[in-house]
């Protein structure tokens, strides 16, 4: 993911401007400068051709991007726009800002070390106490997932398949309820779940910061663990972890890195957990649940073709419940990992449209496969529940 | 802060005045990046006609060039600020002001995005046919300013046919309302349609009153897979001869289908020489009869296959692919120069024939997928490598393409406009007397020549690199 390796890809931008249709930042700011086309142009001129000076404003423009990947999937020329922007951040020595040092510490010392729940919660409460990050910050769970679950959890009857569960940081530290639901629902449906020891952050937050060294370290640790596992699939409940493991891991490592073979082997086995279960098929009919729900489709959804529709199919088996589609379910919620902490006003504006769309459905529950969306929407949806599709299923089975 | 920014800040909220070099850079061209960039001195983002008027009054007084801009998705360099000055980004004026069902009209601000407008009116069972292929982003103001059109032109014509009235700000800051909602209008000169297609050289279009149709009850997409280009041309002639008017009749070459398969799902077999992509619309019975009729005679003419796409998602993927075709070319080539000639539709086979000859004679790759049904073809000069030699050949090819279209009684631009891209060729088509007449018209609208100067006819220094 070195910028120089994208020099040729940059030339594929025809300047058509089709990215205006889906870039959430542009659609809020309505300023050409804050559009992918312009970011790409600026990166080429300031960082590759060096025909423009690298100013504070250049950095601001490159950093004012959620890495939501919507432009990448809209771009007819097929430019990996999000990777180009991440590479540009790395070239500029990473995003910096008031929270830079804290973030680096969290990324390197905390998210890349599991089993240190004590440290993690102390860090979390310090952040909250000192008000270092002036934004809504998730509260950490009393007990992280990895202090409750470990090892292999086997179904009672016949084993239909064996999966390794990649537990993302969010499910480990903030939403262990999702992790619990993933394990219980899969096991309930005849899937043996193995929770690999030693796994760390997927590396996406570091990549987004432009801290490629940390991202590479994460990828190395995880790949070494996951590649050796004798399993049918590796599941994650987080669409962003999934994207990182399936698509981006190979990109943050050098092309000739000896780990690339392992990365490829892991990539072929990565599934989003609800997508995996939907493809495998339910073994047991879920119980009824009197619930009107709507479905927010996370931005990091394009790494597998069935991710988007799987929750719809899966939850249609729950009798008594009803899916009420919102206007444009795939529109970004504004969270962008931790983007919302540094771009508070912008994110809040993006979110406000989403909240209107959700309210218009009248649904009491919002389904989404992204913990960042869950948190960021949940803050404002006090009277509604936001949950992973497998948590919804766990409820209908009476497992949680 | 420079003096210009200081002045503009007194006219319009300061966060909507931009003068940082990085912002100016973002506004230095449109979708024709192979032309030289021209940085403006300031970018303003007005939110009302009154703000536009304030800016123009100021610019008029100071004799500062002004370039209005929509989505910057144009293919003629029309919104490139070749003489610097102020770029007016119209995208914040994006309200649909009125949807009048009983009169079947709508009034919109210039910055309304076309596909958003499509969705809005279609929800009410109404139909606004113009469909430039950048419709997911392009603005109605830009469409009006360039008389933009798209595939549906064959049956429904282009934007100009739907413009009933306009609000515009003239160079001295005065606001005019021309045309009206009424079906008929014989009051004086038709300023509405003089402003339409004027590419920002006569004033800034701020609002448009548009004519709407009823949404057709049924639509059907079909693909004809032809053995040869000649066969495709024969089918187009036959459709025209029979008096059939499909809503869309697109000609596609093998290479185009290969690229469109990035979107078409499931993909279309991409080994035939030529394809026709059609849409028929009307009542369910009309659509049934027309699609069956076209299928029958295509099969009689021994095409390889005719497919009627029944699945809505699949049909949608074809039109999404068609929309993306121009930028899709960049997946394979390093540069595209797209022309926009339009000829009387019965002469299209002759135009296409000469493109094939030209391509062979110059040894360059010219794609020519286009809106076959209305005679508008987009010869695209495809650069495998960018070199001075290739640039020279491309220029020679463009000259010959333009000349041929004019010889056939056609026009150098069917729907993109002239901008800077085609300004040197306009005298070829119109002659000096008409160009002079246009200049005098412009002078009476814009005596200080501040409105998008350097466009439509060449003034010298704004030509391509």
Tab-separated table of C-alpha atoms in Angstrom, chain A:
chain	number	residue	atom	x	y	z
A	1	UNK	CA	0.000	0.000	0.000
A	2	UNK	CA	2.711	2.443	-0.983
A	3	UNK	CA	1.406	5.444	-2.857
A	4	UNK	CA	3.944	5.001	-5.646
A	5	UNK	CA	2.353	1.640	-6.436
A	6	UNK	CA	-0.915	3.438	-7.157
A	7	UNK	CA	0.590	5.913	-9.637
A	8	UNK	CA	-0.794	3.977	-12.582
A	9	UNK	CA	-4.215	3.471	-10.982
A	10	UNK	CA	-4.438	7.224	-10.426
A	11	UNK	CA	-4.301	7.696	-14.192
A	12	UNK	CA	-7.541	5.721	-14.537
A	13	UNK	CA	-9.567	8.639	-13.203
A	14	UNK	CA	-11.411	10.100	-16.177
A	15	UNK	CA	-12.705	12.924	-13.986
A	16	UNK	CA	-16.273	11.882	-14.802
A	17	UNK	CA	-17.309	12.970	-11.318
A	18	UNK	CA	-19.674	10.028	-10.816
A	19	UNK	CA	-18.320	9.844	-7.238
A	20	UNK	CA	-20.567	12.837	-6.483
A	21	UNK	CA	-23.472	10.410	-6.351
A	22	UNK	CA	-22.232	8.429	-3.352
A	23	UNK	CA	-19.461	10.240	-1.442
A	24	UNK	CA	-21.124	11.020	1.928
A	25	UNK	CA	-18.661	13.793	2.721
A	26	UNK	CA	-19.229	15.508	-0.603
A	27	UNK	CA	-22.998	15.166	-0.340
A	28	UNK	CA	-22.833	17.058	2.961
A	29	UNK	CA	-20.196	19.663	2.113
A	30	UNK	CA	-21.290	20.143	-1.532
A	31	UNK	CA	-17.813	21.443	-2.252
A	32	UNK	CA	-15.888	19.907	-5.162
A	33	UNK	CA	-12.697	19.948	-3.128
A	34	UNK	CA	-14.190	17.421	-0.728
A	35	UNK	CA	-15.004	14.939	-3.483
A	36	UNK	CA	-13.025	11.831	-4.371
A	37	UNK	CA	-12.249	13.138	-7.860
A	38	UNK	CA	-10.574	16.162	-6.335
A	39	UNK	CA	-8.798	14.188	-3.602
A	40	UNK	CA	-7.366	11.869	-6.240
A	41	UNK	CA	-6.312	14.828	-8.377
A	42	UNK	CA	-4.758	16.537	-5.386
A	43	UNK	CA	-2.905	13.412	-4.275
A	44	UNK	CA	-1.465	13.050	-7.763
A	45	UNK	CA	-0.378	16.682	-7.944
A	46	UNK	CA	0.835	17.186	-4.372
A	47	UNK	CA	2.303	13.780	-3.542
A	48	UNK	CA	3.299	12.188	-6.859
A	49	UNK	CA	3.988	14.921	-9.435
A	50	UNK	CA	4.855	17.304	-6.583
A	51	UNK	CA	3.494	20.179	-8.628
A	52	UNK	CA	1.529	21.507	-5.651
A	53	UNK	CA	2.921	22.096	-2.153
A	54	UNK	CA	1.763	19.863	0.691
A	55	UNK	CA	-0.119	22.307	2.847
A	56	UNK	CA	-2.259	21.963	5.926
A	57	UNK	CA	-5.293	22.206	3.651
A	58	UNK	CA	-4.016	19.321	1.497
A	59	UNK	CA	-3.823	17.152	4.608
A	60	UNK	CA	-7.237	18.303	5.736
A	61	UNK	CA	-8.765	17.305	2.386
A	62	UNK	CA	-7.091	13.888	2.402
A	63	UNK	CA	-8.172	13.290	6.007
A	64	UNK	CA	-11.754	14.430	5.426
A	65	UNK	CA	-12.729	11.014	4.077
A	66	UNK	CA	-14.576	8.217	5.870
A	67	UNK	CA	-12.861	5.466	3.842
A	68	UNK	CA	-16.398	4.185	3.399
A	69	UNK	CA	-15.402	2.794	-0.042
A	70	UNK	CA	-18.586	4.046	-1.706
A	71	UNK	CA	-16.599	5.953	-4.335
A	72	UNK	CA	-14.511	2.880	-5.039
A	73	UNK	CA	-17.644	0.913	-5.831
A	74	UNK	CA	-19.181	3.754	-7.826
A	75	UNK	CA	-16.066	4.458	-9.902
A	76	UNK	CA	-16.555	3.187	-13.461
A	77	UNK	CA	-12.794	3.350	-13.991
A	78	UNK	CA	-12.304	0.882	-11.130
A	79	UNK	CA	-9.942	3.046	-9.074
A	80	UNK	CA	-9.212	1.730	-5.569
A	81	UNK	CA	-9.937	5.236	-4.266
A	82	UNK	CA	-10.023	4.299	-0.580
A	83	UNK	CA	-6.648	2.579	-0.782
A	84	UNK	CA	-5.149	5.553	-2.587
A	85	UNK	CA	-6.354	7.813	0.202
A	86	UNK	CA	-5.062	5.483	2.924
A	87	UNK	CA	-1.728	5.270	1.104
A	88	UNK	CA	-1.609	9.059	0.871
A	89	UNK	CA	-2.185	9.308	4.630
A	90	UNK	CA	0.702	6.918	5.165
A	91	UNK	CA	2.870	8.960	2.804
A	92	UNK	CA	2.093	12.028	4.893
A	93	UNK	CA	3.202	10.221	8.043
A	94	UNK	CA	-0.270	9.323	9.176
A	95	UNK	CA	-3.219	11.424	10.152
A	96	UNK	CA	-2.272	13.690	12.959
A	97	UNK	CA	-4.377	15.715	15.258
A	98	UNK	CA	-5.016	16.387	18.892
A	99	UNK	CA	-5.818	12.740	19.515
A	100	UNK	CA	-2.883	11.472	17.428
A	101	UNK	CA	-0.704	10.252	20.273
A	102	UNK	CA	-3.580	8.658	22.134
A	103	UNK	CA	-4.763	6.920	18.997
A	104	UNK	CA	-1.316	5.597	18.216
A	105	UNK	CA	-1.099	4.266	21.750
A	106	UNK	CA	-4.475	2.573	21.495
A	107	UNK	CA	-3.710	1.094	18.097
A	108	UNK	CA	-0.242	-0.180	18.959
A	109	UNK	CA	-0.383	-1.052	22.637
A	110	UNK	CA	-3.961	-1.958	23.252
A	111	UNK	CA	-5.847	-3.217	20.221
A	112	UNK	CA	-2.847	-5.247	19.186
A	113	UNK	CA	-2.749	-7.046	22.518
A	114	UNK	CA	-5.622	-9.110	23.754
A	115	UNK	CA	-6.118	-10.632	27.153
A	116	UNK	CA	-5.203	-7.335	28.734
A	117	UNK	CA	-8.708	-6.354	29.620
A	118	UNK	CA	-7.541	-4.429	32.642
A	119	UNK	CA	-5.323	-2.135	30.610
A	120	UNK	CA	-8.011	-1.673	28.003
A	121	UNK	CA	-10.655	-0.613	30.448
A	122	UNK	CA	-8.236	1.686	32.273
A	123	UNK	CA	-7.360	3.328	28.964
A	124	UNK	CA	-11.021	3.621	28.112
A	125	UNK	CA	-12.010	5.203	31.365
A	126	UNK	CA	-9.006	7.552	31.238
A	127	UNK	CA	-10.064	8.730	27.797
A	128	UNK	CA	-13.536	9.303	29.082
A	129	UNK	CA	-12.421	11.037	32.288
A	130	UNK	CA	-9.910	13.318	30.627
A	131	UNK	CA	-12.345	14.087	27.851
A	132	UNK	CA	-9.444	13.676	25.405
A	133	UNK	CA	-11.723	12.748	22.556
A	134	UNK	CA	-14.389	15.404	22.431
A	135	UNK	CA	-17.108	13.195	21.036
A	136	UNK	CA	-19.439	10.422	21.897
A	137	UNK	CA	-17.195	7.530	22.973
A	138	UNK	CA	-18.368	3.951	23.388
A	139	UNK	CA	-18.526	2.584	26.905
A	140	UNK	CA	-16.530	-0.584	27.434
A	141	UNK	CA	-18.304	-3.739	28.460
A	142	UNK	CA	-17.772	-4.905	32.051
A	143	UNK	CA	-16.302	-8.194	30.837
A	144	UNK	CA	-14.733	-8.478	27.390
A	145	UNK	CA	-15.808	-11.362	25.200
A	146	UNK	CA	-12.454	-13.158	25.461
A	147	UNK	CA	-12.773	-13.364	29.223
A	148	UNK	CA	-16.086	-15.225	28.815
A	149	UNK	CA	-15.538	-17.415	25.775
A	150	UNK	CA	-12.478	-19.290	24.587
A	151	UNK	CA	-11.478	-22.572	23.025
A	152	UNK	CA	-13.876	-24.735	21.051
A	153	UNK	CA	-17.620	-24.715	21.472
A	154	UNK	CA	-19.292	-27.766	19.961
A	155	UNK	CA	-22.917	-28.389	19.074
A	156	UNK	CA	-24.805	-31.175	20.846
A	157	UNK	CA	-25.665	-33.182	17.740
A	158	UNK	CA	-23.962	-33.709	14.428
A	159	UNK	CA	-21.307	-31.154	13.418
A	160	UNK	CA	-22.335	-29.574	10.104
A	161	UNK	CA	-19.221	-27.470	9.776
A	162	UNK	CA	-16.337	-26.043	11.758
A	163	UNK	CA	-15.526	-22.370	11.812
A	164	UNK	CA	-12.945	-20.137	13.389
A	165	UNK	CA	-14.458	-16.991	14.878
A	166	UNK	CA	-12.433	-13.842	14.349
A	167	UNK	CA	-13.566	-11.625	17.202
A	168	UNK	CA	-13.229	-7.982	16.257
A	169	UNK	CA	-12.194	-5.383	18.838
A	170	UNK	CA	-15.730	-4.032	19.042
A	171	UNK	CA	-17.274	-7.395	19.809
A	172	UNK	CA	-14.526	-8.121	22.264
A	173	UNK	CA	-14.490	-4.891	24.232
A	174	UNK	CA	-17.753	-3.078	23.566
A	175	UNK	CA	-20.387	-5.507	22.335
A	176	UNK	CA	-19.660	-8.977	23.733
A	177	UNK	CA	-23.422	-9.565	23.357
A	178	UNK	CA	-22.867	-9.819	19.596
A	179	UNK	CA	-20.035	-12.286	20.119
A	180	UNK	CA	-22.173	-14.364	22.437
A	181	UNK	CA	-25.003	-14.395	19.886
A	182	UNK	CA	-22.654	-15.432	17.074
A	183	UNK	CA	-21.353	-18.351	19.097
A	184	UNK	CA	-24.755	-19.480	20.367
A	185	UNK	CA	-26.622	-19.168	17.080
A	186	UNK	CA	-23.930	-20.922	15.077
A	187	UNK	CA	-23.590	-23.728	17.621
A	188	UNK	CA	-27.372	-24.027	17.808
A	189	UNK	CA	-27.331	-24.607	14.061
A	190	UNK	CA	-24.772	-27.390	14.195
A	191	UNK	CA	-21.646	-25.318	13.647
A	192	UNK	CA	-18.607	-25.951	15.791
A	193	UNK	CA	-17.019	-22.628	16.734
A	194	UNK	CA	-13.352	-22.299	17.551
A	195	UNK	CA	-12.110	-19.068	19.076
A	196	UNK	CA	-8.469	-18.790	18.051
A	197	UNK	CA	-6.127	-17.648	20.795
A	198	UNK	CA	-3.862	-14.662	20.335
A	199	UNK	CA	-5.876	-12.837	17.684
A	200	UNK	CA	-5.561	-9.073	17.636
A	201	UNK	CA	-7.174	-6.089	15.940
A	202	UNK	CA	-7.769	-6.679	12.217
A	203	UNK	CA	-5.585	-3.686	11.363
A	204	UNK	CA	-8.168	-1.565	9.586
A	205	UNK	CA	-8.154	1.283	12.144
A	206	UNK	CA	-4.381	1.537	11.783
A	207	UNK	CA	-4.617	1.445	7.999
A	208	UNK	CA	-7.188	4.230	8.075
A	209	UNK	CA	-4.819	6.290	10.213
A	210	UNK	CA	-2.074	5.768	7.662
A	211	UNK	CA	-0.103	3.780	10.262
A	212	UNK	CA	0.809	0.958	7.909
A	213	UNK	CA	3.448	-0.510	10.165
A	214	UNK	CA	0.896	-1.219	12.862
A	215	UNK	CA	-1.573	-2.512	10.273
A	216	UNK	CA	1.060	-4.903	8.928
A	217	UNK	CA	1.858	-6.127	12.416
A	218	UNK	CA	-1.804	-6.876	13.040
A	219	UNK	CA	-2.154	-8.681	9.740
A	220	UNK	CA	0.963	-10.756	10.424
A	221	UNK	CA	-0.163	-11.873	13.850
A	222	UNK	CA	-3.675	-12.761	12.702
A	223	UNK	CA	-2.667	-14.487	9.512
A	224	UNK	CA	-0.151	-16.702	11.238
A	225	UNK	CA	-2.893	-17.834	13.608
A	226	UNK	CA	-5.745	-18.154	11.134
A	227	UNK	CA	-3.925	-19.715	8.180
A	228	UNK	CA	-3.044	-22.855	10.108
A	229	UNK	CA	-6.535	-23.624	11.313
A	230	UNK	CA	-8.310	-26.710	10.030
A	231	UNK	CA	-11.710	-25.127	9.550
A	232	UNK	CA	-14.327	-24.812	6.813
A	233	UNK	CA	-14.630	-21.068	7.233
A	234	UNK	CA	-13.447	-18.099	9.239
A	235	UNK	CA	-16.342	-15.925	10.330
A	236	UNK	CA	-16.477	-12.388	11.650
A	237	UNK	CA	-19.524	-10.426	12.761
A	238	UNK	CA	-18.002	-7.144	11.620
A	239	UNK	CA	-18.134	-6.156	7.952
A	240	UNK	CA	-15.081	-3.936	8.361
A	241	UNK	CA	-12.930	-6.689	9.896
A	242	UNK	CA	-14.164	-8.901	7.077
A	243	UNK	CA	-13.123	-6.408	4.430
A	244	UNK	CA	-9.723	-6.047	6.050
A	245	UNK	CA	-9.086	-9.773	6.284
A	246	UNK	CA	-10.480	-10.656	2.892
A	247	UNK	CA	-9.317	-7.769	0.713
A	248	UNK	CA	-7.045	-5.239	2.371
A	249	UNK	CA	-4.660	-7.524	4.271
A	250	UNK	CA	-2.960	-8.516	1.023
A	251	UNK	CA	-2.624	-4.859	0.122
A	252	UNK	CA	-0.976	-3.617	3.329
A	253	UNK	CA	1.721	-6.254	3.059
A	254	UNK	CA	4.373	-5.902	0.371
A	255	UNK	CA	3.496	-7.921	-2.748
A	256	UNK	CA	6.467	-10.252	-2.216
A	257	UNK	CA	5.906	-10.754	1.488
A	258	UNK	CA	6.296	-14.434	2.394
A	259	UNK	CA	2.997	-14.199	4.284
A	260	UNK	CA	1.040	-13.530	1.079
A	261	UNK	CA	0.242	-17.236	0.575
A	262	UNK	CA	-1.248	-17.447	4.034
A	263	UNK	CA	-3.162	-14.226	3.463
A	264	UNK	CA	-4.648	-15.722	0.316
A	265	UNK	CA	-5.614	-18.946	2.065
A	266	UNK	CA	-7.320	-17.012	4.866
A	267	UNK	CA	-9.006	-14.658	2.415
A	268	UNK	CA	-10.718	-17.563	0.693
A	269	UNK	CA	-12.301	-18.653	3.963
A	270	UNK	CA	-13.531	-15.315	5.299
A	271	UNK	CA	-17.281	-14.887	5.778
A	272	UNK	CA	-19.476	-12.411	7.535
A	273	UNK	CA	-21.212	-14.546	10.177
A	274	UNK	CA	-24.841	-13.902	9.122
A	275	UNK	CA	-23.900	-14.390	5.489
A	276	UNK	CA	-22.224	-17.677	6.365
A	277	UNK	CA	-25.202	-18.995	8.273
A	278	UNK	CA	-27.613	-17.899	5.550
A	279	UNK	CA	-25.559	-19.723	2.939
A	280	UNK	CA	-25.274	-22.805	5.121
A	281	UNK	CA	-28.997	-22.690	5.868
A	282	UNK	CA	-30.774	-22.768	9.215
A	283	UNK	CA	-31.024	-26.159	10.858
A	284	UNK	CA	-33.641	-25.135	13.349
A	285	UNK	CA	-36.690	-22.969	12.752
A	286	UNK	CA	-36.436	-19.800	14.882
A	287	UNK	CA	-39.224	-18.969	17.294
A	288	UNK	CA	-41.651	-16.103	16.742
A	289	UNK	CA	-40.662	-12.557	17.637
A	290	UNK	CA	-43.089	-9.671	17.554
A	291	UNK	CA	-40.727	-7.063	16.140
A	292	UNK	CA	-40.744	-4.504	13.350
A	293	UNK	CA	-37.191	-4.009	12.217
A	294	UNK	CA	-35.309	-2.093	9.567
A	295	UNK	CA	-31.923	-2.908	8.105
A	296	UNK	CA	-29.016	-0.501	7.796
A	297	UNK	CA	-26.514	-1.910	5.290
A	298	UNK	CA	-22.932	-1.070	6.330
A	299	UNK	CA	-20.663	0.622	3.792
A	300	UNK	CA	-17.992	-2.095	3.912
A	301	UNK	CA	-20.248	-4.561	2.148
A	302	UNK	CA	-18.787	-5.191	-1.282
A	303	UNK	CA	-16.215	-7.820	-0.335
A	304	UNK	CA	-18.724	-10.636	-0.731
A	305	UNK	CA	-21.710	-10.542	-3.081
A	306	UNK	CA	-24.233	-12.006	-0.643
A	307	UNK	CA	-23.458	-9.867	2.420
A	308	UNK	CA	-26.146	-7.314	1.670
A	309	UNK	CA	-29.117	-9.634	1.210
A	310	UNK	CA	-28.241	-12.366	3.707
A	311	UNK	CA	-29.743	-10.711	6.798
A	312	UNK	CA	-32.962	-10.111	4.865
A	313	UNK	CA	-33.244	-13.793	3.949
A	314	UNK	CA	-32.087	-15.055	7.305
A	315	UNK	CA	-34.482	-12.973	9.401
A	316	UNK	CA	-37.444	-13.615	7.121
A	317	UNK	CA	-37.548	-17.006	8.869
A	318	UNK	CA	-38.546	-15.308	12.120
A	319	UNK	CA	-42.331	-15.400	12.175
A	320	UNK	CA	-44.233	-12.467	13.652
A	321	UNK	CA	-41.461	-10.045	12.759
A	322	UNK	CA	-41.537	-7.674	9.851
A	323	UNK	CA	-38.789	-5.952	7.871
A	324	UNK	CA	-39.653	-2.354	7.013
A	325	UNK	CA	-37.111	-1.140	4.468
A	326	UNK	CA	-35.822	2.387	4.896
A	327	UNK	CA	-35.094	4.757	2.038
A	328	UNK	CA	-31.643	3.881	0.669
A	329	UNK	CA	-30.564	1.338	3.338
A	330	UNK	CA	-26.947	1.481	2.110
A	331	UNK	CA	-26.481	5.201	2.766
A	332	UNK	CA	-23.600	5.876	5.154
A	333	UNK	CA	-24.402	6.656	8.807
A	334	UNK	CA	-21.406	8.952	9.231
A	335	UNK	CA	-19.443	6.876	11.752
A	336	UNK	CA	-16.552	5.740	9.560
A	337	UNK	CA	-14.794	3.761	12.320
A	338	UNK	CA	-13.513	6.554	14.548
A	339	UNK	CA	-13.925	9.288	11.912
A	340	UNK	CA	-16.845	10.728	13.854
A	341	UNK	CA	-14.608	11.527	16.826
A	342	UNK	CA	-12.463	13.882	14.766
A	343	UNK	CA	-15.138	15.243	12.449
A	344	UNK	CA	-17.959	15.614	14.850
A	345	UNK	CA	-20.135	18.147	13.045
A	346	UNK	CA	-19.765	16.538	9.642
A	347	UNK	CA	-20.565	13.062	10.961
A	348	UNK	CA	-23.558	14.347	12.863
A	349	UNK	CA	-24.919	15.900	9.684
A	350	UNK	CA	-24.470	12.661	7.747
A	351	UNK	CA	-26.088	10.726	10.571
A	352	UNK	CA	-29.067	13.056	10.793
A	353	UNK	CA	-30.332	11.927	7.372
A	354	UNK	CA	-29.960	8.302	8.356
A	355	UNK	CA	-31.869	8.887	11.564
A	356	UNK	CA	-34.707	10.493	9.608
A	357	UNK	CA	-34.853	7.497	7.275
A	358	UNK	CA	-34.886	5.113	10.244
A	359	UNK	CA	-37.587	7.088	12.057
A	360	UNK	CA	-39.756	7.090	8.942
A	361	UNK	CA	-39.932	3.275	9.025
A	362	UNK	CA	-41.474	3.203	12.492
A	363	UNK	CA	-39.359	0.134	13.232
A	364	UNK	CA	-38.341	-0.566	16.820
A	365	UNK	CA	-35.151	-2.423	15.941
A	366	UNK	CA	-32.318	-1.599	13.583
A	367	UNK	CA	-30.283	-4.468	12.191
A	368	UNK	CA	-26.702	-3.890	11.038
A	369	UNK	CA	-23.513	-5.923	10.762
A	370	UNK	CA	-21.166	-3.092	11.687
A	371	UNK	CA	-20.413	-2.275	15.341
A	372	UNK	CA	-19.292	1.233	14.479
A	373	UNK	CA	-22.664	1.943	12.823
A	374	UNK	CA	-24.365	0.269	15.778
A	375	UNK	CA	-22.659	2.525	18.267
A	376	UNK	CA	-22.992	5.719	16.298
A	377	UNK	CA	-26.660	5.214	15.442
A	378	UNK	CA	-27.430	3.753	18.854
A	379	UNK	CA	-26.312	6.913	20.642
A	380	UNK	CA	-29.235	8.718	19.049
A	381	UNK	CA	-31.700	5.833	19.026
A	382	UNK	CA	-32.347	5.558	22.729
A	383	UNK	CA	-35.863	4.236	22.219
A	384	UNK	CA	-34.780	1.685	19.611
A	385	UNK	CA	-32.440	-1.279	19.689
A	386	UNK	CA	-29.560	-1.627	17.250
A	387	UNK	CA	-28.170	-5.125	16.854
A	388	UNK	CA	-26.369	-7.615	14.677
A	389	UNK	CA	-28.703	-9.911	12.683
A	390	UNK	CA	-27.438	-12.922	14.622
A	391	UNK	CA	-28.388	-11.267	17.909
A	392	UNK	CA	-31.901	-10.883	16.533
A	393	UNK	CA	-31.854	-14.549	15.645
A	394	UNK	CA	-30.464	-15.463	19.079
A	395	UNK	CA	-33.420	-13.680	20.627
A	396	UNK	CA	-35.885	-15.549	18.467
A	397	UNK	CA	-34.260	-18.827	19.494
A	398	UNK	CA	-34.432	-17.739	23.121
A	399	UNK	CA	-30.644	-18.078	23.411
A	400	UNK	CA	-30.019	-14.627	24.846
